[in-house]
């Protein structure tokens, strides 16, 4: 081949290969794989497993801290999640509010540390673990409303969609990728939608009523899956998170 | 987005709002500005600076046309032979018109500006690469480019002033385009609250910063789809339709009651802002 034709030929071949690859590329699938983030050193090694972990069914007194948790609702401490964008870190008062009434663990090193901050009247300088870029505004409230209030799913399961198995950790560590592609992989999925009953009350699902569109800011296209159930995609509006 | 998806769903990717098969529902944010009520006080522009973290660039950069006012008051002088103090002029508050077929959207090489489902023309700062093509194609010239890194190097918010910045709005860095958003942070907050309560946003529940600060109430803003909203009533009364480039107005011979118009309507960008013509002889 003439040497001047060689490069264009290679280029054309390359473009065709890329084109073929892109043409067969399918819709993104739901990404659920784990992607462990860095271990963040916290001022106090807070044991999430002890607070939120499952109860020890054998030892009913739950005395062994390595074996059982208290099954405290995530939202008891991260109380802003259901009413604001951020989940929030509990104030020191919340920790002390319980722990001043739990004398049995008062001499444990972490609790001693906790009360040092309390006596010094200083907030604990917790470090951010799930730190999104400044141009991303994830809304906790929306997701809590959708999954916990409307669909009645268990709290720990719902929080775990993005935060992983925090109830088995000491201090939290990022388990999911929390990238835009990862978020979108869920929003691009056709989720089953449950229509409200005659009184407009959601029957454990998401109403597609006359006025309330839980998915997008426009009435979603009502598509049906193979089982005949009504499905809709999540919002895909850039200005929902970036603004 | 794969090529297959792009080709199969071209209509959805470049969907022109509103069209008959997919009208705006339940939201279409729109505005009406009464030029007869506008006194040119610039309160709207100041409110916009405060709400949207706009940098105050100073005299030199203003001269170079690098001013960042998303909302500006334009002045139009009347060419009737009179000199300055007596010469009549009128004010025209100008901001992004949130066009339904926005010229800026089609030319963005990276898709940083696109249309939202509630009829806004969105600008995604973190996707913008600063080609400035959108600004070149905007007939209203309401897009502003960050030539400088205002948050840090230019020191427009010296220490402690940064505490007055609105946390709901990104502080834009160097090299991105920005423009009026119809205070999207307020809209989204109201929409999300309404959604949680299973209703749509009520009339008066959400205001833009400029509307809120206007002392004469010249600016009305709301949901054009909602028949109860003031904006909807005004558009109806003035016989201005969103999807018409030449309004079929019921005009009378030798004068009309109808004052509503949209700027550069004939360009078919279908703006979401309706202006009401001035009736007074002069603005001042």
Short mmCIF file of C-alpha atoms in Angstrom, two decimals:
data_model
loop_
_atom_site.label_atom_id
_atom_site.label_comp_id
_atom_site.label_asym_id
_atom_site.label_seq_id
_atom_site.Cartn_x
_atom_site.Cartn_y
_atom_site.Cartn_z
CA UNK A 1 0.00 0.00 0.00
CA UNK A 2 1.17 3.49 -0.73
CA UNK A 3 2.67 4.96 2.38
CA UNK A 4 0.42 8.04 2.19
CA UNK A 5 -2.67 5.82 2.21
CA UNK A 6 -1.46 3.75 5.11
CA UNK A 7 -2.33 6.11 7.94
CA UNK A 8 -5.86 7.02 6.69
CA UNK A 9 -6.59 3.33 6.22
CA UNK A 10 -5.55 2.53 9.78
CA UNK A 11 -7.54 5.48 11.07
CA UNK A 12 -10.67 4.43 9.18
CA UNK A 13 -10.29 0.91 10.49
CA UNK A 14 -9.90 2.15 14.02
CA UNK A 15 -12.99 4.36 13.76
CA UNK A 16 -15.03 1.48 12.34
CA UNK A 17 -13.91 -0.76 15.18
CA UNK A 18 -14.87 1.88 17.74
CA UNK A 19 -18.18 2.44 15.96
CA UNK A 20 -19.02 -1.25 15.97
CA UNK A 21 -18.14 -1.52 19.63
CA UNK A 22 -20.28 1.53 20.49
CA UNK A 23 -23.18 0.30 18.37
CA UNK A 24 -23.40 -2.97 20.28
CA UNK A 25 -23.03 -1.25 23.63
CA UNK A 26 -26.11 -1.82 25.74
CA UNK A 27 -27.87 0.26 28.38
CA UNK A 28 -25.91 0.43 31.62
CA UNK A 29 -26.75 -2.32 34.03
CA UNK A 30 -27.36 -1.77 37.71
CA UNK A 31 -24.00 -1.62 39.40
CA UNK A 32 -24.01 -3.09 42.84
CA UNK A 33 -20.42 -4.21 43.18
CA UNK A 34 -18.38 -3.03 46.10
CA UNK A 35 -15.59 -0.54 45.72
CA UNK A 36 -13.92 -0.11 49.06
CA UNK A 37 -12.85 3.45 49.81
CA UNK A 38 -9.95 4.56 51.97
CA UNK A 39 -10.01 3.90 55.71
CA UNK A 40 -10.71 7.27 57.31
CA UNK A 41 -9.12 7.79 60.73
CA UNK A 42 -11.73 9.20 63.09
CA UNK A 43 -11.05 10.91 66.45
CA UNK A 44 -12.99 8.15 68.20
CA UNK A 45 -13.25 4.69 66.70
CA UNK A 46 -17.04 4.68 66.77
CA UNK A 47 -18.42 1.13 66.71
CA UNK A 48 -21.32 1.16 64.24
CA UNK A 49 -21.72 -2.61 64.65
CA UNK A 50 -22.44 -2.17 68.35
CA UNK A 51 -25.09 0.49 67.81
CA UNK A 52 -26.75 -0.54 64.56
CA UNK A 53 -25.76 -4.19 64.29
CA UNK A 54 -28.18 -7.07 64.68
CA UNK A 55 -29.02 -8.32 68.13
CA UNK A 56 -27.37 -11.44 69.44
CA UNK A 57 -30.22 -13.92 69.47
CA UNK A 58 -28.40 -16.38 71.77
CA UNK A 59 -27.24 -13.94 74.41
CA UNK A 60 -30.36 -12.00 75.27
CA UNK A 61 -28.61 -9.63 77.65
CA UNK A 62 -26.47 -8.55 74.71
CA UNK A 63 -23.54 -8.11 77.01
CA UNK A 64 -20.74 -9.16 74.69
CA UNK A 65 -19.85 -6.14 72.59
CA UNK A 66 -18.11 -8.24 69.95
CA UNK A 67 -21.15 -10.34 69.20
CA UNK A 68 -24.29 -8.29 69.17
CA UNK A 69 -25.62 -4.86 68.33
CA UNK A 70 -28.48 -2.70 69.52
CA UNK A 71 -30.34 -2.43 66.20
CA UNK A 72 -30.71 1.31 66.62
CA UNK A 73 -32.41 2.93 63.66
CA UNK A 74 -29.89 4.78 61.46
CA UNK A 75 -32.17 7.79 61.55
CA UNK A 76 -32.05 8.02 65.33
CA UNK A 77 -28.59 9.56 65.10
CA UNK A 78 -28.48 10.64 61.43
CA UNK A 79 -31.71 12.45 62.00
CA UNK A 80 -31.56 15.02 59.21
CA UNK A 81 -31.65 12.42 56.46
CA UNK A 82 -35.43 12.32 56.35
CA UNK A 83 -35.90 16.07 56.13
CA UNK A 84 -32.92 17.56 54.35
CA UNK A 85 -30.28 17.03 51.71
CA UNK A 86 -27.68 15.83 54.20
CA UNK A 87 -27.93 12.95 56.64
CA UNK A 88 -25.98 14.82 59.28
CA UNK A 89 -23.61 13.80 62.05
CA UNK A 90 -25.25 13.65 65.48
CA UNK A 91 -24.27 16.37 67.94
CA UNK A 92 -22.25 15.39 71.01
CA UNK A 93 -25.38 15.85 73.14
CA UNK A 94 -26.98 12.90 71.41
CA UNK A 95 -24.08 10.59 72.30
CA UNK A 96 -23.92 11.81 75.88
CA UNK A 97 -27.70 11.81 76.21
CA UNK A 98 -27.67 8.04 76.11
CA UNK A 99 -24.23 7.33 77.50
CA UNK A 100 -24.60 9.23 80.75
CA UNK A 101 -27.28 6.66 81.56
CA UNK A 102 -25.15 3.66 80.63
CA UNK A 103 -22.70 3.36 83.56
CA UNK A 104 -21.58 -0.15 82.55
CA UNK A 105 -19.47 1.12 79.66
CA UNK A 106 -18.45 4.40 81.21
CA UNK A 107 -14.86 3.32 81.82
CA UNK A 108 -14.28 1.97 78.31
CA UNK A 109 -11.52 3.94 76.51
CA UNK A 110 -13.79 5.23 73.71
CA UNK A 111 -16.40 6.45 76.16
CA UNK A 112 -13.75 8.10 78.31
CA UNK A 113 -12.58 9.87 75.18
CA UNK A 114 -16.19 10.89 74.42
CA UNK A 115 -16.64 12.46 77.85
CA UNK A 116 -13.32 14.29 77.49
CA UNK A 117 -14.86 16.17 74.56
CA UNK A 118 -18.06 16.66 76.56
CA UNK A 119 -16.22 18.15 79.56
CA UNK A 120 -14.13 20.38 77.29
CA UNK A 121 -17.38 21.52 75.61
CA UNK A 122 -15.92 20.75 72.21
CA UNK A 123 -17.52 19.03 69.24
CA UNK A 124 -15.89 15.84 68.04
CA UNK A 125 -14.06 16.60 64.78
CA UNK A 126 -15.49 13.71 62.78
CA UNK A 127 -14.12 13.35 59.28
CA UNK A 128 -16.23 12.93 56.18
CA UNK A 129 -16.31 9.46 54.71
CA UNK A 130 -18.85 9.78 51.91
CA UNK A 131 -17.50 13.02 50.54
CA UNK A 132 -19.12 14.04 47.27
CA UNK A 133 -17.60 16.80 45.15
CA UNK A 134 -18.93 20.29 45.90
CA UNK A 135 -20.91 20.41 42.67
CA UNK A 136 -22.98 17.37 43.59
CA UNK A 137 -26.06 17.79 45.75
CA UNK A 138 -27.41 14.40 46.66
CA UNK A 139 -30.79 14.58 48.34
CA UNK A 140 -31.19 12.14 51.25
CA UNK A 141 -34.77 13.21 51.96
CA UNK A 142 -36.02 12.17 48.51
CA UNK A 143 -34.57 8.69 48.79
CA UNK A 144 -35.83 8.19 52.35
CA UNK A 145 -39.31 9.31 51.30
CA UNK A 146 -39.32 7.04 48.29
CA UNK A 147 -37.94 3.87 49.78
CA UNK A 148 -38.77 3.99 53.48
CA UNK A 149 -41.97 6.04 53.70
CA UNK A 150 -43.62 5.13 50.42
CA UNK A 151 -42.40 1.60 49.96
CA UNK A 152 -41.91 0.64 53.58
CA UNK A 153 -38.56 -1.01 53.09
CA UNK A 154 -36.32 -1.60 56.13
CA UNK A 155 -34.15 1.40 57.02
CA UNK A 156 -30.83 -0.43 57.16
CA UNK A 157 -31.43 -2.02 53.77
CA UNK A 158 -32.27 1.33 52.19
CA UNK A 159 -29.29 3.15 53.68
CA UNK A 160 -27.17 0.18 52.64
CA UNK A 161 -27.94 0.72 48.95
CA UNK A 162 -25.39 3.51 48.98
CA UNK A 163 -23.55 3.13 52.27
CA UNK A 164 -22.98 -0.62 52.32
CA UNK A 165 -23.01 -2.75 55.44
CA UNK A 166 -22.24 0.00 57.94
CA UNK A 167 -23.84 -2.06 60.69
CA UNK A 168 -20.90 -4.46 60.47
CA UNK A 169 -18.23 -1.78 60.58
CA UNK A 170 -16.61 0.19 63.37
CA UNK A 171 -16.09 3.60 61.79
CA UNK A 172 -17.80 3.85 58.43
CA UNK A 173 -15.85 3.17 55.26
CA UNK A 174 -17.06 3.82 51.76
CA UNK A 175 -18.17 0.53 50.22
CA UNK A 176 -19.92 1.59 47.01
CA UNK A 177 -18.29 3.57 44.20
CA UNK A 178 -20.62 6.64 44.66
CA UNK A 179 -19.77 7.89 41.20
CA UNK A 180 -22.20 9.49 38.78
CA UNK A 181 -22.22 6.40 36.57
CA UNK A 182 -23.06 4.33 39.60
CA UNK A 183 -25.94 6.63 40.60
CA UNK A 184 -27.25 6.72 37.05
CA UNK A 185 -27.11 2.95 36.70
CA UNK A 186 -29.96 2.81 39.21
CA UNK A 187 -31.83 5.78 37.77
CA UNK A 188 -31.72 4.29 34.26
CA UNK A 189 -33.35 1.08 35.42
CA UNK A 190 -37.04 0.47 34.83
CA UNK A 191 -38.39 0.25 38.37
CA UNK A 192 -41.76 -1.24 39.15
CA UNK A 193 -44.26 1.43 40.06
CA UNK A 194 -47.24 0.78 42.26
CA UNK A 195 -50.30 2.85 41.55
CA UNK A 196 -52.14 4.50 44.40
CA UNK A 197 -55.49 3.07 45.39
CA UNK A 198 -58.80 4.83 44.84
CA UNK A 199 -58.29 7.15 47.80
CA UNK A 200 -54.92 8.22 46.49
CA UNK A 201 -53.07 6.39 49.22
CA UNK A 202 -50.00 4.56 48.01
CA UNK A 203 -50.36 0.85 48.50
CA UNK A 204 -46.87 0.27 49.77
CA UNK A 205 -45.48 1.67 46.59
CA UNK A 206 -45.11 4.67 44.41
CA UNK A 207 -48.28 6.38 43.29
CA UNK A 208 -48.71 7.49 39.73
CA UNK A 209 -51.62 9.69 40.61
CA UNK A 210 -52.98 12.66 38.84
CA UNK A 211 -50.72 15.15 40.57
CA UNK A 212 -47.93 13.27 42.24
CA UNK A 213 -45.15 12.01 40.05
CA UNK A 214 -42.62 10.38 42.24
CA UNK A 215 -40.09 9.80 39.56
CA UNK A 216 -39.56 12.75 37.31
CA UNK A 217 -40.69 16.33 37.11
CA UNK A 218 -42.61 15.28 34.08
CA UNK A 219 -45.23 12.59 34.01
CA UNK A 220 -43.28 9.40 33.35
CA UNK A 221 -44.01 7.31 30.29
CA UNK A 222 -46.09 4.42 31.53
CA UNK A 223 -44.33 1.36 30.26
CA UNK A 224 -45.03 -2.21 31.25
CA UNK A 225 -42.51 -4.95 31.80
CA UNK A 226 -42.84 -8.62 30.85
CA UNK A 227 -44.92 -9.38 33.95
CA UNK A 228 -47.34 -6.60 33.04
CA UNK A 229 -46.30 -4.37 35.93
CA UNK A 230 -46.10 -0.64 35.42
CA UNK A 231 -42.52 0.62 35.39
CA UNK A 232 -40.81 3.99 35.20
CA UNK A 233 -37.25 5.26 35.23
CA UNK A 234 -35.75 7.52 37.86
CA UNK A 235 -35.14 11.20 37.12
CA UNK A 236 -32.32 11.91 34.70
CA UNK A 237 -32.32 15.68 34.97
CA UNK A 238 -28.78 17.09 35.35
CA UNK A 239 -30.04 20.05 37.38
CA UNK A 240 -31.33 17.76 40.10
CA UNK A 241 -27.86 17.21 41.52
CA UNK A 242 -25.69 19.76 39.73
CA UNK A 243 -26.76 23.37 40.14
CA UNK B 1 -24.86 6.84 25.84
CA UNK B 2 -24.33 4.40 23.08
CA UNK B 3 -24.73 5.12 19.39
CA UNK B 4 -27.66 2.70 19.23
CA UNK B 5 -29.44 4.49 22.02
CA UNK B 6 -28.76 7.84 20.40
CA UNK B 7 -30.14 6.76 17.03
CA UNK B 8 -33.14 4.91 18.45
CA UNK B 9 -34.15 7.69 20.77
CA UNK B 10 -33.17 10.74 18.76
CA UNK B 11 -36.55 12.34 19.32
CA UNK B 12 -36.14 11.96 23.06
CA UNK B 13 -32.57 13.23 23.04
CA UNK B 14 -33.46 16.32 21.02
CA UNK B 15 -36.99 16.68 22.25
CA UNK B 16 -38.61 19.94 21.46
CA UNK B 17 -40.82 21.18 24.27
CA UNK B 18 -43.68 21.51 24.18
CA UNK B 19 -45.03 19.29 21.50
CA UNK B 20 -48.42 17.70 21.30
CA UNK B 21 -47.40 14.18 22.23
CA UNK B 22 -45.44 15.28 25.29
CA UNK B 23 -46.76 18.52 26.77
CA UNK B 24 -45.29 19.99 29.92
CA UNK B 25 -46.78 18.20 32.86
CA UNK B 26 -46.90 19.01 35.72
CA UNK B 27 -44.42 21.91 35.57
CA UNK B 28 -43.39 24.58 33.12
CA UNK B 29 -41.64 27.47 34.80
CA UNK B 30 -42.27 30.79 33.11
CA UNK B 31 -42.10 34.48 33.81
CA UNK B 32 -43.95 37.66 32.91
CA UNK B 33 -42.36 41.09 33.31
CA UNK B 34 -44.49 44.21 33.25
CA UNK B 35 -42.32 46.94 31.74
CA UNK B 36 -44.90 49.53 32.71
CA UNK B 37 -44.29 48.72 36.35
CA UNK B 38 -40.50 48.49 36.04
CA UNK B 39 -38.80 51.56 37.49
CA UNK B 40 -35.26 50.43 36.70
CA UNK B 41 -34.16 50.37 40.33
CA UNK B 42 -31.82 47.37 39.81
CA UNK B 43 -33.07 45.64 42.96
CA UNK B 44 -33.60 42.46 40.91
CA UNK B 45 -29.99 42.52 39.73
CA UNK B 46 -28.71 43.03 43.27
CA UNK B 47 -30.91 40.23 44.58
CA UNK B 48 -29.55 37.98 41.86
CA UNK B 49 -25.96 38.78 42.90
CA UNK B 50 -26.78 37.83 46.47
CA UNK B 51 -28.73 34.68 45.67
CA UNK B 52 -26.55 33.18 42.98
CA UNK B 53 -23.00 33.91 44.24
CA UNK B 54 -22.18 36.26 41.40
CA UNK B 55 -18.76 37.93 41.57
CA UNK B 56 -18.61 41.72 41.55
CA UNK B 57 -15.93 42.24 38.92
CA UNK B 58 -15.17 45.95 39.28
CA UNK B 59 -14.97 48.86 36.90
CA UNK B 60 -12.05 47.67 34.74
CA UNK B 61 -13.49 44.27 33.96
CA UNK B 62 -16.92 45.79 33.43
CA UNK B 63 -15.40 47.96 30.72
CA UNK B 64 -13.98 44.85 29.09
CA UNK B 65 -17.43 43.32 29.02
CA UNK B 66 -16.55 40.71 31.60
CA UNK B 67 -19.34 41.57 33.98
CA UNK B 68 -21.22 38.61 35.45
CA UNK B 69 -24.70 40.02 36.04
CA UNK B 70 -27.16 37.26 35.21
CA UNK B 71 -29.93 39.82 35.48
CA UNK B 72 -29.29 43.18 33.86
CA UNK B 73 -31.42 46.27 33.28
CA UNK B 74 -31.14 47.37 29.68
CA UNK B 75 -31.92 50.98 28.77
CA UNK B 76 -33.45 51.97 25.49
CA UNK B 77 -33.37 55.64 24.57
CA UNK B 78 -36.02 57.23 22.45
CA UNK B 79 -34.69 58.86 19.30
CA UNK B 80 -37.03 61.82 19.25
CA UNK B 81 -34.56 64.72 19.07
CA UNK B 82 -34.69 65.59 22.74
CA UNK B 83 -31.52 65.77 24.81
CA UNK B 84 -30.49 63.71 27.80
CA UNK B 85 -32.57 64.71 30.81
CA UNK B 86 -35.79 65.00 28.85
CA UNK B 87 -35.09 62.20 26.44
CA UNK B 88 -37.51 59.41 27.18
CA UNK B 89 -36.15 55.96 27.73
CA UNK B 90 -37.34 52.63 28.99
CA UNK B 91 -35.95 49.86 31.06
CA UNK B 92 -35.90 46.22 30.13
CA UNK B 93 -34.83 43.62 32.68
CA UNK B 94 -32.94 41.00 30.72
CA UNK B 95 -31.99 37.55 31.83
CA UNK B 96 -31.81 34.07 30.31
CA UNK B 97 -35.10 33.59 28.49
CA UNK B 98 -35.09 29.81 29.10
CA UNK B 99 -35.96 29.16 25.46
CA UNK B 100 -37.86 26.02 24.63
CA UNK B 101 -35.83 25.52 21.46
CA UNK B 102 -32.69 27.10 22.82
CA UNK B 103 -30.00 27.97 20.28
CA UNK B 104 -27.33 27.48 22.95
CA UNK B 105 -28.28 23.87 23.57
CA UNK B 106 -27.76 22.64 20.05
CA UNK B 107 -24.23 23.96 19.74
CA UNK B 108 -22.67 22.82 23.01
CA UNK B 109 -19.97 20.33 22.07
CA UNK B 110 -20.18 18.48 25.39
CA UNK B 111 -23.90 18.69 26.20
CA UNK B 112 -23.29 20.91 29.21
CA UNK B 113 -26.42 22.87 28.51
CA UNK B 114 -29.64 21.02 27.91
CA UNK B 115 -33.32 21.09 28.58
CA UNK B 116 -34.93 19.92 31.77
CA UNK B 117 -38.33 18.34 31.85
CA UNK B 118 -39.88 21.29 33.64
CA UNK B 119 -38.90 23.58 30.79
CA UNK B 120 -35.66 25.10 32.03
CA UNK B 121 -32.48 25.52 30.08
CA UNK B 122 -29.92 23.97 32.38
CA UNK B 123 -26.23 24.79 32.56
CA UNK B 124 -24.02 22.14 34.11
CA UNK B 125 -20.82 23.79 35.30
CA UNK B 126 -18.86 20.64 35.95
CA UNK B 127 -19.45 19.45 32.42
CA UNK B 128 -18.73 22.78 30.72
CA UNK B 129 -15.35 22.98 28.97
CA UNK B 130 -15.59 26.70 28.20
CA UNK B 131 -15.86 26.66 24.41
CA UNK B 132 -18.17 29.73 24.66
CA UNK B 133 -20.05 28.52 21.60
CA UNK B 134 -23.36 28.79 23.46
CA UNK B 135 -22.76 32.44 24.23
CA UNK B 136 -21.94 33.13 20.60
CA UNK B 137 -25.19 31.52 19.54
CA UNK B 138 -27.40 33.16 22.18
CA UNK B 139 -29.56 35.86 20.54
CA UNK B 140 -30.17 37.56 23.90
CA UNK B 141 -26.50 37.62 25.00
CA UNK B 142 -27.31 36.50 28.49
CA UNK B 143 -24.55 33.96 28.99
CA UNK B 144 -21.50 34.99 30.98
CA UNK B 145 -18.07 33.42 30.92
CA UNK B 146 -15.71 33.14 33.88
CA UNK B 147 -12.49 34.61 32.55
CA UNK B 148 -10.96 34.64 36.02
CA UNK B 149 -10.95 32.36 39.00
CA UNK B 150 -13.07 34.70 41.05
CA UNK B 151 -13.40 32.60 44.22
CA UNK B 152 -9.64 32.51 44.81
CA UNK B 153 -7.30 34.65 42.76
CA UNK B 154 -9.46 37.68 42.08
CA UNK B 155 -10.46 38.00 45.71
CA UNK B 156 -14.00 39.16 45.08
CA UNK B 157 -15.08 37.52 48.29
CA UNK B 158 -12.36 38.45 50.79
CA UNK B 159 -12.12 36.58 54.08
CA UNK B 160 -15.40 36.27 55.94
CA UNK B 161 -17.33 37.58 52.94
CA UNK B 162 -17.37 33.98 51.76
CA UNK B 163 -19.81 33.21 54.59
CA UNK B 164 -22.48 35.15 52.73
CA UNK B 165 -22.29 32.78 49.76
CA UNK B 166 -25.37 30.69 49.07
CA UNK B 167 -24.53 27.07 49.90
CA UNK B 168 -27.18 25.77 47.50
CA UNK B 169 -25.44 27.27 44.48
CA UNK B 170 -22.08 26.23 43.11
CA UNK B 171 -19.36 28.88 43.21
CA UNK B 172 -18.17 28.75 39.64
CA UNK B 173 -14.51 28.48 38.85
CA UNK B 174 -12.48 29.73 35.92
CA UNK B 175 -13.40 28.65 32.41
CA UNK B 176 -17.10 27.83 32.69
CA UNK B 177 -20.13 29.51 31.25
CA UNK B 178 -22.97 30.57 33.49
CA UNK B 179 -26.36 32.21 33.19
CA UNK B 180 -29.68 32.82 34.91
CA UNK B 181 -31.17 29.59 36.23
CA UNK B 182 -34.61 30.88 37.25
CA UNK B 183 -33.25 30.25 40.78
CA UNK B 184 -33.32 26.52 40.15
CA UNK B 185 -32.14 25.81 43.70
CA UNK B 186 -35.41 27.25 45.01
CA UNK B 187 -37.48 25.48 42.37
CA UNK B 188 -35.92 22.11 43.13
CA UNK B 189 -36.38 22.56 46.87
CA UNK B 190 -40.06 23.41 46.37
CA UNK B 191 -40.56 20.59 43.89
CA UNK B 192 -38.98 18.06 46.19
CA UNK B 193 -41.06 19.22 49.17
CA UNK B 194 -44.23 19.07 47.08
CA UNK B 195 -43.31 15.66 45.76
CA UNK B 196 -42.87 14.35 49.28
CA UNK B 197 -46.34 15.59 50.15
CA UNK B 198 -47.90 14.15 47.00
CA UNK B 199 -48.95 17.37 45.33
CA UNK B 200 -47.60 19.88 42.86
CA UNK B 201 -45.99 23.18 43.83
CA UNK B 202 -48.68 25.71 44.66
CA UNK B 203 -48.85 29.19 43.24
CA UNK B 204 -46.76 31.56 45.36
CA UNK B 205 -44.85 28.77 47.07
CA UNK B 206 -41.70 29.50 45.14
CA UNK B 207 -40.31 32.86 44.10
CA UNK B 208 -37.22 33.81 42.18
CA UNK B 209 -34.84 36.23 43.87
CA UNK B 210 -35.57 38.99 41.35
CA UNK B 211 -39.30 38.59 41.76
CA UNK B 212 -38.99 38.62 45.52
CA UNK B 213 -37.05 41.86 45.55
CA UNK B 214 -39.02 43.80 42.92
CA UNK B 215 -40.59 46.75 44.76
CA UNK B 216 -43.31 47.29 42.15
CA UNK B 217 -44.17 43.64 41.59
CA UNK B 218 -43.28 43.90 37.91
CA UNK B 219 -42.01 40.33 37.78
CA UNK B 220 -44.36 37.40 38.18
CA UNK B 221 -43.10 33.88 38.08
CA UNK B 222 -44.79 30.53 38.30
CA UNK B 223 -45.99 27.34 36.77
CA UNK B 224 -47.42 27.98 33.32
CA UNK B 225 -49.23 24.64 33.34
CA UNK B 226 -51.14 25.49 36.52
CA UNK B 227 -54.32 27.37 35.44
CA UNK B 228 -54.45 29.07 38.85
CA UNK B 229 -51.04 30.68 38.56
CA UNK B 230 -50.67 34.38 37.92
CA UNK B 231 -48.24 33.74 35.09
CA UNK B 232 -50.69 31.46 33.34
CA UNK B 233 -53.45 34.04 33.63
CA UNK B 234 -51.20 36.80 32.33
CA UNK B 235 -50.05 34.76 29.35
CA UNK B 236 -53.65 33.85 28.60
CA UNK B 237 -54.88 37.42 28.92
CA UNK B 238 -52.16 38.65 26.58
CA UNK B 239 -52.78 35.82 24.13
CA UNK B 240 -49.16 34.74 24.17
CA UNK B 241 -48.56 31.06 23.55
CA UNK B 242 -45.37 29.25 24.32
CA UNK B 243 -45.17 27.30 21.08
CA UNK B 244 -46.02 30.07 18.60
CA UNK B 245 -43.41 32.24 16.94
CA UNK B 246 -46.04 34.64 15.59
CA UNK B 247 -48.79 35.18 18.12
CA UNK B 248 -52.29 35.17 16.66
CA UNK B 249 -53.45 38.12 18.64
CA UNK B 250 -56.91 39.51 18.45
CA UNK B 251 -55.67 42.99 17.72
CA UNK B 252 -58.02 45.87 17.02
CA UNK B 253 -57.55 48.54 14.42
CA UNK B 254 -55.79 51.62 15.72
CA UNK B 255 -54.71 50.39 19.09
CA UNK B 256 -54.79 47.33 21.22
CA UNK B 257 -55.34 46.24 24.78
CA UNK B 258 -52.78 43.51 24.41
CA UNK B 259 -49.27 44.33 25.56
CA UNK B 260 -47.65 40.94 25.83
CA UNK B 261 -44.74 39.96 23.63
CA UNK B 262 -41.61 37.92 23.75
CA UNK B 263 -38.26 39.25 22.66
CA UNK B 264 -36.96 38.12 19.24
CA UNK B 265 -39.90 35.79 18.87
CA UNK B 266 -39.34 35.51 15.14
CA UNK B 267 -36.08 33.63 15.76
CA UNK B 268 -38.22 30.71 16.94
CA UNK B 269 -36.33 30.07 20.12
CA UNK B 270 -39.68 30.10 21.99
CA UNK B 271 -38.64 32.01 25.13
CA UNK B 272 -40.32 31.41 28.49
CA UNK B 273 -40.35 35.07 29.47
CA UNK B 274 -43.18 37.32 28.36
CA UNK B 275 -42.77 41.10 28.53
CA UNK B 276 -45.66 43.54 28.83
CA UNK B 277 -45.18 46.66 26.79
CA UNK B 278 -44.86 50.00 28.51
CA UNK B 279 -47.94 52.20 28.44
CA UNK B 280 -46.49 55.29 30.11
CA UNK B 281 -44.79 57.75 27.82
CA UNK B 282 -41.43 57.53 29.58
CA UNK B 283 -40.00 55.31 32.28
CA UNK B 284 -38.97 58.29 34.36
#
